[in-house]
XYZ file of N, CA and C in Angstrom:
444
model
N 4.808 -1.039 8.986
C 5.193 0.300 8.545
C 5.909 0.997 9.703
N 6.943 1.442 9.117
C 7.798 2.215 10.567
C 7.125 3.741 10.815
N 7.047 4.224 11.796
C 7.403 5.569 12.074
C 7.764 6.899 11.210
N 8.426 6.652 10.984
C 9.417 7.671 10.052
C 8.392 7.528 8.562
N 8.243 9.206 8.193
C 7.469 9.127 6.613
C 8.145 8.913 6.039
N 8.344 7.971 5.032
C 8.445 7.970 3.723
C 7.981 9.000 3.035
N 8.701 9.010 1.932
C 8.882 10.247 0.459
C 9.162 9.262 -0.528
N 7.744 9.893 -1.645
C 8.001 9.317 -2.591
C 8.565 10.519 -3.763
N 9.952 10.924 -4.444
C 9.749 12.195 -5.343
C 10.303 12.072 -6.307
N 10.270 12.852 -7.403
C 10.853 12.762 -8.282
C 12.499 12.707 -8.754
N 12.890 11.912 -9.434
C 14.463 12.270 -9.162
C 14.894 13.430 -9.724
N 16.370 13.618 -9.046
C 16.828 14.954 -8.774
C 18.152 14.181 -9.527
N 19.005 15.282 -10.151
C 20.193 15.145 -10.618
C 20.925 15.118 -9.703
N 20.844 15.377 -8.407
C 21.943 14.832 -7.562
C 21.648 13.382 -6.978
N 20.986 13.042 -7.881
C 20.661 11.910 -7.304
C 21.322 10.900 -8.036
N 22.134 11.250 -8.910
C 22.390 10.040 -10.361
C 23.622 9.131 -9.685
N 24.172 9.490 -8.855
C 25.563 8.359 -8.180
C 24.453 7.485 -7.348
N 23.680 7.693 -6.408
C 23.236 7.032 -5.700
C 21.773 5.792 -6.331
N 21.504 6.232 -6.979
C 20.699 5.654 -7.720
C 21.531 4.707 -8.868
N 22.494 5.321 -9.587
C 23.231 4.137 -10.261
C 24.101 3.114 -9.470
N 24.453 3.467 -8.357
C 24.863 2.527 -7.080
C 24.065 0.901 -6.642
N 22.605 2.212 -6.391
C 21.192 0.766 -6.660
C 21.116 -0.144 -7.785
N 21.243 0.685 -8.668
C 20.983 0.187 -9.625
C 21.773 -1.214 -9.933
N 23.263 -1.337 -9.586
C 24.364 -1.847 -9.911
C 24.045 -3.148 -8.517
N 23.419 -2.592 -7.833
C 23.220 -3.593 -6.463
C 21.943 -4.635 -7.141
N 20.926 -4.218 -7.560
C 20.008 -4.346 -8.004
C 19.731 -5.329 -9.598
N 20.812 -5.227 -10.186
C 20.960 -6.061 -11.456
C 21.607 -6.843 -11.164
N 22.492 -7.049 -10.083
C 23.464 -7.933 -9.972
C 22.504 -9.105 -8.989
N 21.398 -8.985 -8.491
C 20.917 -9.453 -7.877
C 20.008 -10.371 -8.344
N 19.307 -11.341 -7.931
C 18.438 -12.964 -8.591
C 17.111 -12.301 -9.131
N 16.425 -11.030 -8.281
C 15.277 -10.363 -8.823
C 15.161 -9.689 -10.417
N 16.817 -9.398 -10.578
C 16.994 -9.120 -12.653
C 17.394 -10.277 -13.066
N 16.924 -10.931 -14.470
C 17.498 -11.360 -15.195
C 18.932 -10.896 -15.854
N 18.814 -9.866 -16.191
C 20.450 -8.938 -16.756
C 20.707 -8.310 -15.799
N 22.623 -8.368 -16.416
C 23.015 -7.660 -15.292
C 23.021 -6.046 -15.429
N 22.443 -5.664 -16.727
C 22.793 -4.410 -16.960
C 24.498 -4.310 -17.371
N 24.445 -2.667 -17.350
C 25.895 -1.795 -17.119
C 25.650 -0.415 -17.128
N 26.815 0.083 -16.785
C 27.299 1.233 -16.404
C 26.491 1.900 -17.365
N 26.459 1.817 -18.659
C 26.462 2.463 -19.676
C 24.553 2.939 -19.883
N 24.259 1.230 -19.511
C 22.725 1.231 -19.594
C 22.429 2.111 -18.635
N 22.791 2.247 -17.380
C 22.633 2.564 -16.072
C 22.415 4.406 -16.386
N 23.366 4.562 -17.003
C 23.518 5.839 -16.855
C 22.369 6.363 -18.091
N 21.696 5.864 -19.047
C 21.013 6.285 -19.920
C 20.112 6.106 -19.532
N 19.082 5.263 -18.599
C 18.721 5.099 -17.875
C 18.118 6.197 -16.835
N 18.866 6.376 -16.277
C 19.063 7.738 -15.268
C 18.973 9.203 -16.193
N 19.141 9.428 -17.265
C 19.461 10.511 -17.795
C 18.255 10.631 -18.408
N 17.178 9.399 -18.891
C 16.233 9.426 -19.795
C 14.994 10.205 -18.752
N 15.468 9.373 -17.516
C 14.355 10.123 -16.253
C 14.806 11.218 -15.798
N 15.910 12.085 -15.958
C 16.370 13.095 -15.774
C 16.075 14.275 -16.582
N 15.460 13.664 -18.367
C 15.487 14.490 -19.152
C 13.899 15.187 -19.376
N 13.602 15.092 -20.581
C 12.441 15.352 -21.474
C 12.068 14.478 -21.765
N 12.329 12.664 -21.738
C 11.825 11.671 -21.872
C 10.459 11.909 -21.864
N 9.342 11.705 -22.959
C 8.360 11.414 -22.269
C 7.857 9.917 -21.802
N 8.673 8.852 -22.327
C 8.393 7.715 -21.775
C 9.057 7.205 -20.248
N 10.438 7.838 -19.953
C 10.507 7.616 -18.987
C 10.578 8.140 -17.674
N 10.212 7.857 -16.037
C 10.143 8.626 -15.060
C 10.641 7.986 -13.733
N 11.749 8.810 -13.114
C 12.175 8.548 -12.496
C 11.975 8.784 -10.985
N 11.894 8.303 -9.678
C 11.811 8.701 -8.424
C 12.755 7.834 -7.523
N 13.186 8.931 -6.403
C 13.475 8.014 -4.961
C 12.588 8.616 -3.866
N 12.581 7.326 -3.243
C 12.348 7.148 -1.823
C 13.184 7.751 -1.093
N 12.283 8.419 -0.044
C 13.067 8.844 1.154
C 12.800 8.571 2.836
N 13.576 7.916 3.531
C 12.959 8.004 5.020
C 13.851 9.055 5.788
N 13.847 9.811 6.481
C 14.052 11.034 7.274
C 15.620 11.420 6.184
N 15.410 12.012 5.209
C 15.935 12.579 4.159
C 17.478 11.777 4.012
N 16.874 10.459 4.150
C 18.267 9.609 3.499
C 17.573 8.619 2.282
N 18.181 8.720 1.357
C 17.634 7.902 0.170
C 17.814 6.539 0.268
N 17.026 5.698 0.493
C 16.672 4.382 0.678
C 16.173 3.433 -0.355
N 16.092 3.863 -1.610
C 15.084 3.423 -2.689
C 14.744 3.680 -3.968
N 14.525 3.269 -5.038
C 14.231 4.051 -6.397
C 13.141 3.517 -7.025
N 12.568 3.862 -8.069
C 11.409 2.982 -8.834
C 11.632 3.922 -10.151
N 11.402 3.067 -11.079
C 11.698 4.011 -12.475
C 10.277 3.189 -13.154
N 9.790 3.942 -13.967
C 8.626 3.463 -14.672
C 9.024 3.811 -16.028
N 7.935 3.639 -17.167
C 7.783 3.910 -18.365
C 6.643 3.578 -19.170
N 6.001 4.394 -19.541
C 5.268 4.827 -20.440
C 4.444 4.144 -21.913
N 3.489 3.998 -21.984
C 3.385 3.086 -23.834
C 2.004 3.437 -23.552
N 1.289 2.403 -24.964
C -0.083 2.592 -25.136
C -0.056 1.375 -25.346
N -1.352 0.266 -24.536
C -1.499 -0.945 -24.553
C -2.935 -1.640 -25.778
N -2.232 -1.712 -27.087
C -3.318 -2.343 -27.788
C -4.296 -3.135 -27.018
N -3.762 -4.328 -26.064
C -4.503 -5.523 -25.963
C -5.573 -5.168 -24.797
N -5.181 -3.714 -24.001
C -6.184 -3.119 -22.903
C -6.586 -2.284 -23.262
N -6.456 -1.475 -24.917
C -7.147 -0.291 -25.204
C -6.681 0.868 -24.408
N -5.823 0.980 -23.502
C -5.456 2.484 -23.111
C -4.158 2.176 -22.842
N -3.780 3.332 -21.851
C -2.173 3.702 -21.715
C -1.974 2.715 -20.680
N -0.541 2.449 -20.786
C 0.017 1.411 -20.219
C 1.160 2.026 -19.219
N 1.532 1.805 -17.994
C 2.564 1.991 -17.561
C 3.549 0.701 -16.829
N 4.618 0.601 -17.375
C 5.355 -0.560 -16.945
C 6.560 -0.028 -15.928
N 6.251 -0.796 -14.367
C 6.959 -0.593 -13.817
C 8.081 -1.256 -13.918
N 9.075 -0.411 -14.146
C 10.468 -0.939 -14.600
C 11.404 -1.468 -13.493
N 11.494 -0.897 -12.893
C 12.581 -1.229 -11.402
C 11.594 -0.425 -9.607
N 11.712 -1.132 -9.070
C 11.431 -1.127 -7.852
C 12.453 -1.467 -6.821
N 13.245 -0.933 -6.154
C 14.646 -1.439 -5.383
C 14.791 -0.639 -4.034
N 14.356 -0.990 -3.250
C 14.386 -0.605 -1.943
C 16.046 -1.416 -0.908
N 16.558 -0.958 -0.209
C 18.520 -1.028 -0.165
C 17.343 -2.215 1.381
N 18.105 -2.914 1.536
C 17.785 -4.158 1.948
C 17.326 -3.940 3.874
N 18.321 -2.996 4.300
C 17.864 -2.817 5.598
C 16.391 -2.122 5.900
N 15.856 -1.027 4.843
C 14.763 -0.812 4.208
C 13.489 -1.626 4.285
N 13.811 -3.121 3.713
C 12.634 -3.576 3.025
C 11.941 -4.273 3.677
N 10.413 -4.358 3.917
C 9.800 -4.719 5.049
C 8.581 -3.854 5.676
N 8.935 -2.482 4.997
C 8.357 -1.414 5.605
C 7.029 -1.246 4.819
N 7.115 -1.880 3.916
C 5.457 -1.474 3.016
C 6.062 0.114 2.122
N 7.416 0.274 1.338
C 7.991 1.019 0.772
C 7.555 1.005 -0.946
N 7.767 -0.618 -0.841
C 7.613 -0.964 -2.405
C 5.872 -0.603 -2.701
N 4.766 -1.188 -1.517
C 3.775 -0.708 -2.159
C 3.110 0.745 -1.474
N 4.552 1.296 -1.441
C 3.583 2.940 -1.316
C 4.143 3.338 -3.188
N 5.163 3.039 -3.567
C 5.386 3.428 -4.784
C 4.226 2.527 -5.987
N 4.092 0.975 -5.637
C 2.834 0.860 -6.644
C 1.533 2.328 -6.103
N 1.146 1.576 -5.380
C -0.068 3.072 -4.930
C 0.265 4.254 -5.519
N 1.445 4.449 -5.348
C 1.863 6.067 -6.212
C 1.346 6.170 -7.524
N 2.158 4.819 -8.105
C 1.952 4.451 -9.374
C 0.518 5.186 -9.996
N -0.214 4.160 -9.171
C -1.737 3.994 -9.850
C -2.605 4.597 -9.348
N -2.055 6.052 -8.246
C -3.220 7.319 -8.210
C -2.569 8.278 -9.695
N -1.497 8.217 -9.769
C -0.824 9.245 -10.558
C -0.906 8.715 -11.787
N -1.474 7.910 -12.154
C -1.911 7.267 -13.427
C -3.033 6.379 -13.735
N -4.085 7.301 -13.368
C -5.301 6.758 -13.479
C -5.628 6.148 -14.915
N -6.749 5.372 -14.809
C -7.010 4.925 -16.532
C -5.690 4.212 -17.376
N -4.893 3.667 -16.668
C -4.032 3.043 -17.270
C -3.545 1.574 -16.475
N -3.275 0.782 -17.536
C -3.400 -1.143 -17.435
C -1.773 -0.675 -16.373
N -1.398 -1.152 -15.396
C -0.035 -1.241 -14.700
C 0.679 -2.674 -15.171
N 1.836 -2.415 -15.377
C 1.910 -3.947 -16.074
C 3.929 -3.644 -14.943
N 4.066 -4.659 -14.880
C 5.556 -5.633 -14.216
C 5.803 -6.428 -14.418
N 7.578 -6.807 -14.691
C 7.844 -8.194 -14.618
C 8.422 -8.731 -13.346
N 8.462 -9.814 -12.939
C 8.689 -10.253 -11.920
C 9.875 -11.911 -12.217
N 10.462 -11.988 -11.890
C 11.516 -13.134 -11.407
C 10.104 -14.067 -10.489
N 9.986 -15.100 -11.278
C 9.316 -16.181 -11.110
C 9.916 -16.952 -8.861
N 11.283 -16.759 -9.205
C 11.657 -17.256 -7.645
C 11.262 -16.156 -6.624
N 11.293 -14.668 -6.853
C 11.252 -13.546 -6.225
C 9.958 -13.399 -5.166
N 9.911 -14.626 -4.657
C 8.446 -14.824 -3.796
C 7.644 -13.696 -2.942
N 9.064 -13.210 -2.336
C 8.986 -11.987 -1.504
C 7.925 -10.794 -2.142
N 8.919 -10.651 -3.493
C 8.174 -9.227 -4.267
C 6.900 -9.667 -4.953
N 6.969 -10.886 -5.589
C 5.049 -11.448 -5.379
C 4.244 -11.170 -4.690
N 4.649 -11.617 -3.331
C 3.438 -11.369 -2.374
C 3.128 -10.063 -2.411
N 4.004 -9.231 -2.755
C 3.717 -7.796 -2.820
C 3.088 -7.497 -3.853
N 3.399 -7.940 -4.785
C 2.497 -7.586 -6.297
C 0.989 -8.008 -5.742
N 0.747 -9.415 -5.582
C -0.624 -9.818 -5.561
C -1.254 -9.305 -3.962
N -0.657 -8.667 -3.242
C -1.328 -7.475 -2.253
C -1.707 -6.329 -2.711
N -0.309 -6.267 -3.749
C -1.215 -4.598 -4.433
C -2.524 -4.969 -5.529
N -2.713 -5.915 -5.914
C -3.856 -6.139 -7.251
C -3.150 -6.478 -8.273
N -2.310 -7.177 -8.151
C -1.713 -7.703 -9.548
C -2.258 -9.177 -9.545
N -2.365 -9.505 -10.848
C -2.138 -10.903 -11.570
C -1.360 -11.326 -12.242
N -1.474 -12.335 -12.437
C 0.051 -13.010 -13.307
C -0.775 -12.960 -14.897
N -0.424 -12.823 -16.174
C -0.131 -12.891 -17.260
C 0.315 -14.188 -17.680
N 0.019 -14.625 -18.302
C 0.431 -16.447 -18.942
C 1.069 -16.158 -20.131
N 2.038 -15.604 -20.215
C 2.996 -14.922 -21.602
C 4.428 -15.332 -21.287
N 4.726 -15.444 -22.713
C 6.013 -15.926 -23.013
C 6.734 -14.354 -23.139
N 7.488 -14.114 -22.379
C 7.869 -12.671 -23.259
C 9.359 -12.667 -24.615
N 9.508 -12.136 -25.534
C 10.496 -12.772 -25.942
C 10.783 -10.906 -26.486
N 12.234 -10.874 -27.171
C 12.919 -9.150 -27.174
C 13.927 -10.161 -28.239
N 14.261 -8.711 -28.873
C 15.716 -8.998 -30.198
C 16.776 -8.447 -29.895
């Protein structure tokens, strides 16, 4: 952990270039399966910008330069009986990562959402962000996931 605090906050509308920047760094990269787009990107950003109640947006900050984003979202988990929150994106800008950034935002996660199953997907090669999952208390799931 460096020196310098980290900030974890909510996003800010001036935040929507720099965060769709990540974003675009971030899909294009082996840790997404899709590459996304612009289009997703920006609805995306706007859903955590809005009245969404499913979705929520934050960046990271180290001495008030934005370094980072995590977007979550919201459900109710039949198979755990309560609320579910799925962390959607976690993307810390590469000179960044190392610092124990990604799990101050799980920790965020799961004081600020007590009583609820945390669920992620993860890129099977993404060894790096594993070790981080199963430091914070994650397990792996034996599921096929499949979408239309």
């Amino acid at each position: 952990m460096s020196n310098e605090k980290e900030i974890i906050r909510i996003m800010k509308s001036e935040d929507r270039k720099i965060v769709a920047d990540m974003m675009r760094v971030f899909y294009a990269s082996p840790a997404v399966l899709s590459n996304g787009s612009d289009e997703i990107f920006k609805r995306d950003i706007e859903a955590c910008l809005g009245d969404n109640p499913y979705a929520e947006g934050y960046v990271f900050e180290m001495a008030g330069v934005v370094v980072g984003y995590g977007m979550i979202a919201k459900s109710f988990s039949t198979e755990f009986g309560k609320p579910c929150v799925w962390i959607e994106d976690i993307y810390v800008m590469e000179e960044y990562r190392g610092r124990g950034i990604g799990s101050e935002f799980i920790q965020f996660v799961m004081e600020n959402n007590p009583n609820c199953v945390i669920r992620l997907e993860v890129e099977e090669d993404n060894k790096r962000a594993i070790d981080v999952y199963h430091k914070n208390g994650f397990s792996v799931l034996p599921y096929m996931e499949m979408k239309i």
